[in-house]
Amino acid sequence: KSMDRPYDLPFECENKKSTIRGINPNIKDFTMNTFEVKSSTLGEGTGRGLFAKVDIPEGSLIMEHEHTNSVHITGDALEMIEGVMSEIPEAEEMVHSLSSFYNGYGFSRSVTSGYEIFVDSGISTFVNHGCDGTSNMGNLKIGFKTTQEDYESLNENSVNLDVDNIMHQFFGSLSIYNPLIYRHVLLISGGMNYALRDIVAGEEIFGQYLLYVHSTIEETDWLEYVSDLKSQCLGKSVGVVYAVDSGRSNS
């Protein structure tokens, strides 16, 4: 470009609704003290869930400031834990504990690498999956947001859950190295959770677990993941956290 005109702004900065621009101070962020953790409405095998203590209007942020303190386990760290350390007998118990922690309370993302895990530092980690498209919590992505219609069509019972299409639709902008994304990695990784609709006090908060995967997931692993979600929604199996807490196995 010539020096007599400014450089074009990156899309992520130009779009005024982009998460790259930070937390919008004009949107109310409902903090941790407006939620509580108690037994989920999904049944005994689900364990705990997150509930609103106050009415939350549609479009409000959900504990976004707490998300900026998330635990970030990089791809290199995961390779060390799951590859090298798992081969050391003395480290077996520690590796099992670490794996149970981040697989149970965390979620996969592809923000800085193909495979990494983030664990929410607050109680939003207790948000359960909204079975059959019943999520009431959405995500503001980079430059756009997932809508109620997205979540109603994206559910574990859909016959057209093509992993490549889903990765392209929801994570396409993360497939290329972008220093802006690295700079705001913890903000983005939290998902910028917001209320898809009005949520009333006492209502349980549900997210969309089909989006809690990394962009390099293999098709066989994806199909197994979807199958496991279906099984949990039908009450035939339990999640990782409940399995660890209760000592119950799905095998």
Short mmCIF file of C-alpha atoms in Angstrom, two decimals:
data_model
loop_
_atom_site.label_atom_id
_atom_site.label_comp_id
_atom_site.label_asym_id
_atom_site.label_seq_id
_atom_site.Cartn_x
_atom_site.Cartn_y
_atom_site.Cartn_z
CA LYS A 1 0.00 0.00 0.00
CA SER A 2 1.09 3.58 -0.56
CA MET A 3 2.11 5.67 2.43
CA ASP A 4 -0.50 8.36 1.76
CA ARG A 5 -3.40 6.29 3.08
CA PRO A 6 -3.83 4.12 6.18
CA TYR A 7 -3.51 0.38 6.11
CA ASP A 8 -6.72 -1.62 6.07
CA LEU A 9 -7.77 -2.81 9.49
CA PRO A 10 -7.88 -6.58 9.98
CA PHE A 11 -11.43 -7.94 9.80
CA GLU A 12 -11.35 -8.90 13.47
CA CYS A 13 -10.64 -5.28 14.49
CA GLU A 14 -12.84 -3.61 11.88
CA ASN A 15 -15.95 -5.50 12.89
CA LYS A 16 -17.34 -3.65 15.90
CA LYS A 17 -19.02 -6.80 17.19
CA SER A 18 -15.82 -8.82 17.13
CA THR A 19 -14.58 -10.46 20.34
CA ILE A 20 -11.08 -9.26 19.42
CA ARG A 21 -12.16 -5.79 20.49
CA GLY A 22 -12.58 -7.04 24.05
CA ILE A 23 -15.58 -7.20 26.36
CA ASN A 24 -18.20 -4.68 25.31
CA PRO A 25 -18.84 -2.44 28.36
CA ASN A 26 -22.33 -1.68 27.03
CA ILE A 27 -23.39 -5.32 27.43
CA LYS A 28 -24.09 -6.41 31.00
CA ASP A 29 -21.86 -9.24 32.16
CA PHE A 30 -23.56 -11.40 34.79
CA THR A 31 -20.82 -12.36 37.23
CA MET A 32 -20.25 -15.52 39.26
CA ASN A 33 -22.33 -14.38 42.24
CA THR A 34 -25.47 -14.37 40.09
CA PHE A 35 -25.20 -18.13 39.52
CA GLU A 36 -25.11 -21.22 41.70
CA VAL A 37 -24.13 -24.87 41.36
CA LYS A 38 -26.54 -27.62 42.39
CA SER A 39 -27.84 -30.97 41.15
CA SER A 40 -28.68 -30.86 37.46
CA THR A 41 -32.25 -31.15 36.21
CA LEU A 42 -31.02 -33.72 33.66
CA GLY A 43 -31.05 -36.54 36.20
CA GLU A 44 -28.92 -38.34 38.75
CA GLY A 45 -26.31 -39.51 36.25
CA THR A 46 -25.48 -35.94 35.22
CA GLY A 47 -24.25 -34.68 38.58
CA ARG A 48 -24.03 -30.92 39.07
CA GLY A 49 -25.27 -28.11 36.87
CA LEU A 50 -25.13 -24.31 36.72
CA PHE A 51 -28.26 -22.30 37.56
CA ALA A 52 -29.17 -18.63 37.28
CA LYS A 53 -30.02 -16.92 40.57
CA VAL A 54 -31.46 -13.88 38.80
CA ASP A 55 -33.27 -13.14 35.55
CA ILE A 56 -30.80 -12.77 32.65
CA PRO A 57 -32.01 -10.84 29.58
CA GLU A 58 -31.31 -12.15 26.09
CA GLY A 59 -27.91 -11.03 24.78
CA SER A 60 -26.31 -10.58 28.22
CA LEU A 61 -22.80 -11.93 28.77
CA ILE A 62 -22.34 -14.85 31.17
CA MET A 63 -19.31 -14.65 33.49
CA GLU A 64 -17.05 -13.37 30.73
CA HIS A 65 -14.61 -11.57 33.02
CA GLU A 66 -13.98 -14.83 34.90
CA HIS A 67 -13.12 -16.57 31.63
CA THR A 68 -10.06 -14.39 31.11
CA ASN A 69 -8.44 -16.34 33.97
CA SER A 70 -8.92 -19.74 32.35
CA VAL A 71 -6.29 -22.47 32.63
CA HIS A 72 -4.68 -22.95 29.20
CA ILE A 73 -3.07 -26.32 28.47
CA THR A 74 -1.19 -25.98 25.19
CA GLY A 75 -0.76 -28.65 22.55
CA ASP A 76 2.89 -29.11 23.53
CA ALA A 77 1.93 -29.61 27.17
CA LEU A 78 -0.74 -32.14 26.23
CA GLU A 79 1.76 -34.02 24.08
CA MET A 80 4.11 -34.17 27.06
CA ILE A 81 1.37 -35.33 29.44
CA GLU A 82 -0.36 -37.81 27.15
CA GLY A 83 2.74 -39.00 25.31
CA VAL A 84 5.93 -38.85 27.32
CA MET A 85 4.65 -38.88 30.92
CA SER A 86 2.10 -41.63 30.29
CA GLU A 87 5.02 -43.96 29.58
CA ILE A 88 6.53 -43.37 33.04
CA PRO A 89 5.06 -45.82 35.60
CA GLU A 90 5.77 -43.48 38.53
CA ALA A 91 3.72 -40.74 36.86
CA GLU A 92 0.68 -42.91 36.10
CA GLU A 93 -1.45 -41.62 38.99
CA MET A 94 -0.58 -37.99 38.30
CA VAL A 95 -1.32 -38.34 34.58
CA HIS A 96 -4.68 -39.94 35.39
CA SER A 97 -5.56 -37.10 37.78
CA LEU A 98 -4.53 -34.44 35.25
CA SER A 99 -6.44 -36.14 32.45
CA SER A 100 -9.58 -36.46 34.59
CA PHE A 101 -9.29 -32.76 35.50
CA TYR A 102 -8.93 -31.28 32.02
CA ASN A 103 -11.10 -33.80 30.18
CA GLY A 104 -13.85 -33.52 32.77
CA TYR A 105 -13.86 -29.81 33.52
CA GLY A 106 -12.21 -28.47 30.37
CA PHE A 107 -13.02 -28.20 26.70
CA SER A 108 -11.04 -28.46 23.47
CA ARG A 109 -10.36 -25.47 21.27
CA SER A 110 -8.16 -24.68 18.28
CA VAL A 111 -7.10 -21.12 19.05
CA THR A 112 -3.30 -21.29 19.04
CA SER A 113 -2.80 -24.85 17.82
CA GLY A 114 -4.72 -27.76 16.37
CA TYR A 115 -5.35 -29.31 19.77
CA GLU A 116 -5.36 -27.57 23.13
CA ILE A 117 -7.58 -27.50 26.21
CA PHE A 118 -8.95 -24.69 28.36
CA VAL A 119 -10.46 -25.09 31.81
CA ASP A 120 -12.73 -22.34 33.11
CA SER A 121 -11.47 -20.90 36.36
CA GLY A 122 -14.98 -20.22 37.66
CA ILE A 123 -18.19 -22.19 38.08
CA SER A 124 -19.17 -21.95 34.40
CA THR A 125 -17.30 -25.25 34.06
CA PHE A 126 -20.48 -26.87 35.45
CA VAL A 127 -22.57 -25.89 32.40
CA ASN A 128 -24.08 -29.07 30.95
CA HIS A 129 -24.86 -29.93 27.35
CA GLY A 130 -28.28 -28.86 26.07
CA CYS A 131 -29.61 -32.12 24.65
CA ASP A 132 -31.62 -32.04 21.42
CA GLY A 133 -30.77 -28.39 20.68
CA THR A 134 -32.08 -26.99 23.99
CA SER A 135 -29.08 -24.73 24.72
CA ASN A 136 -29.89 -21.34 26.23
CA MET A 137 -26.27 -20.12 26.23
CA GLY A 138 -24.53 -19.21 22.97
CA ASN A 139 -21.08 -17.99 21.98
CA LEU A 140 -19.85 -14.77 20.45
CA LYS A 141 -17.22 -15.86 17.95
CA ILE A 142 -14.62 -13.83 16.09
CA GLY A 143 -16.73 -11.40 14.10
CA PHE A 144 -20.08 -13.19 14.51
CA LYS A 145 -22.17 -14.99 17.07
CA THR A 146 -23.92 -18.33 17.19
CA THR A 147 -27.69 -17.90 17.24
CA GLN A 148 -30.70 -19.73 18.63
CA GLU A 149 -31.32 -21.11 15.13
CA ASP A 150 -27.73 -22.44 14.94
CA TYR A 151 -28.17 -24.30 18.20
CA GLU A 152 -31.61 -25.69 17.37
CA SER A 153 -30.25 -27.23 14.16
CA LEU A 154 -26.93 -28.31 15.67
CA ASN A 155 -27.76 -31.16 18.02
CA GLU A 156 -26.51 -34.66 18.66
CA ASN A 157 -29.54 -36.20 16.91
CA SER A 158 -29.00 -34.43 13.59
CA VAL A 159 -28.36 -36.83 10.73
CA ASN A 160 -26.12 -34.32 8.94
CA LEU A 161 -23.43 -33.65 11.52
CA ASP A 162 -20.53 -33.39 9.09
CA VAL A 163 -17.46 -32.55 11.15
CA ASP A 164 -15.67 -30.75 8.30
CA ASN A 165 -18.64 -28.45 7.64
CA ILE A 166 -19.05 -27.70 11.33
CA MET A 167 -15.35 -26.91 11.73
CA HIS A 168 -15.44 -24.61 8.71
CA GLN A 169 -18.61 -22.83 9.83
CA PHE A 170 -17.68 -22.24 13.44
CA PHE A 171 -13.88 -22.36 13.51
CA GLY A 172 -12.77 -21.44 10.00
CA SER A 173 -11.15 -18.15 11.06
CA LEU A 174 -8.93 -19.97 13.56
CA SER A 175 -7.23 -22.15 10.96
CA ILE A 176 -4.69 -19.46 10.00
CA TYR A 177 -2.06 -18.02 12.33
CA ASN A 178 -3.21 -14.64 13.54
CA PRO A 179 -1.24 -12.61 16.13
CA LEU A 180 -4.41 -10.77 17.12
CA ILE A 181 -5.96 -14.05 18.21
CA TYR A 182 -2.86 -15.01 20.19
CA ARG A 183 -2.98 -11.68 22.01
CA HIS A 184 -6.57 -12.26 23.13
CA VAL A 185 -6.39 -16.03 23.48
CA LEU A 186 -7.98 -16.31 26.96
CA LEU A 187 -10.79 -13.93 26.06
CA ILE A 188 -11.59 -15.84 22.88
CA SER A 189 -11.18 -19.28 24.42
CA GLY A 190 -13.91 -18.59 26.97
CA GLY A 191 -16.33 -18.39 24.06
CA MET A 192 -17.78 -15.01 25.05
CA ASN A 193 -20.81 -16.82 26.43
CA TYR A 194 -24.10 -14.96 26.23
CA ALA A 195 -27.81 -15.64 26.80
CA LEU A 196 -29.45 -16.93 23.61
CA ARG A 197 -32.82 -15.92 25.03
CA ASP A 198 -34.25 -14.54 28.26
CA ILE A 199 -33.26 -16.84 31.13
CA VAL A 200 -35.35 -16.78 34.29
CA ALA A 201 -34.06 -17.12 37.84
CA GLY A 202 -33.79 -20.78 38.84
CA GLU A 203 -33.29 -22.01 35.27
CA GLU A 204 -30.38 -24.31 34.46
CA ILE A 205 -27.79 -23.06 31.96
CA PHE A 206 -27.09 -25.31 28.97
CA GLY A 207 -24.34 -25.01 26.35
CA GLN A 208 -23.56 -26.78 23.08
CA TYR A 209 -20.95 -29.48 23.60
CA LEU A 210 -20.73 -30.24 19.88
CA LEU A 211 -18.66 -27.07 19.61
CA TYR A 212 -16.30 -28.05 22.44
CA VAL A 213 -13.93 -29.89 20.14
CA HIS A 214 -10.70 -29.10 18.35
CA SER A 215 -10.45 -28.48 14.61
CA THR A 216 -8.10 -31.41 13.95
CA ILE A 217 -10.43 -34.06 15.38
CA GLU A 218 -10.50 -37.24 13.28
CA GLU A 219 -13.83 -38.39 11.86
CA THR A 220 -13.81 -41.61 13.90
CA ASP A 221 -13.18 -39.65 17.12
CA TRP A 222 -15.91 -37.19 16.16
CA LEU A 223 -18.47 -39.95 15.56
CA GLU A 224 -17.53 -41.52 18.90
CA TYR A 225 -17.89 -38.13 20.62
CA VAL A 226 -21.36 -37.57 19.12
CA SER A 227 -22.38 -41.11 20.03
CA ASP A 228 -21.25 -40.54 23.62
CA LEU A 229 -23.30 -37.33 23.83
CA LYS A 230 -26.36 -39.18 22.55
CA SER A 231 -25.81 -41.90 25.15
CA GLN A 232 -25.53 -39.35 27.96
CA CYS A 233 -28.66 -37.52 26.77
CA LEU A 234 -30.56 -40.82 26.87
CA GLY A 235 -29.25 -41.53 30.37
CA LYS A 236 -27.34 -44.62 29.23
CA SER A 237 -23.92 -43.29 30.25
CA VAL A 238 -22.42 -40.52 32.37
CA GLY A 239 -19.97 -37.67 31.84
CA VAL A 240 -16.31 -37.72 32.86
CA VAL A 241 -16.78 -35.55 35.96
CA TYR A 242 -19.65 -37.61 37.36
CA ALA A 243 -17.79 -40.85 36.57
CA VAL A 244 -14.74 -39.66 38.52
CA ASP A 245 -16.75 -38.23 41.43
CA SER A 246 -18.96 -41.28 41.78
CA GLY A 247 -16.43 -43.94 40.84
CA ARG A 248 -18.84 -45.15 38.14
CA SER A 249 -17.55 -46.30 34.77
CA ASN A 250 -19.29 -46.30 31.38
CA SER A 251 -17.58 -49.51 30.34
#
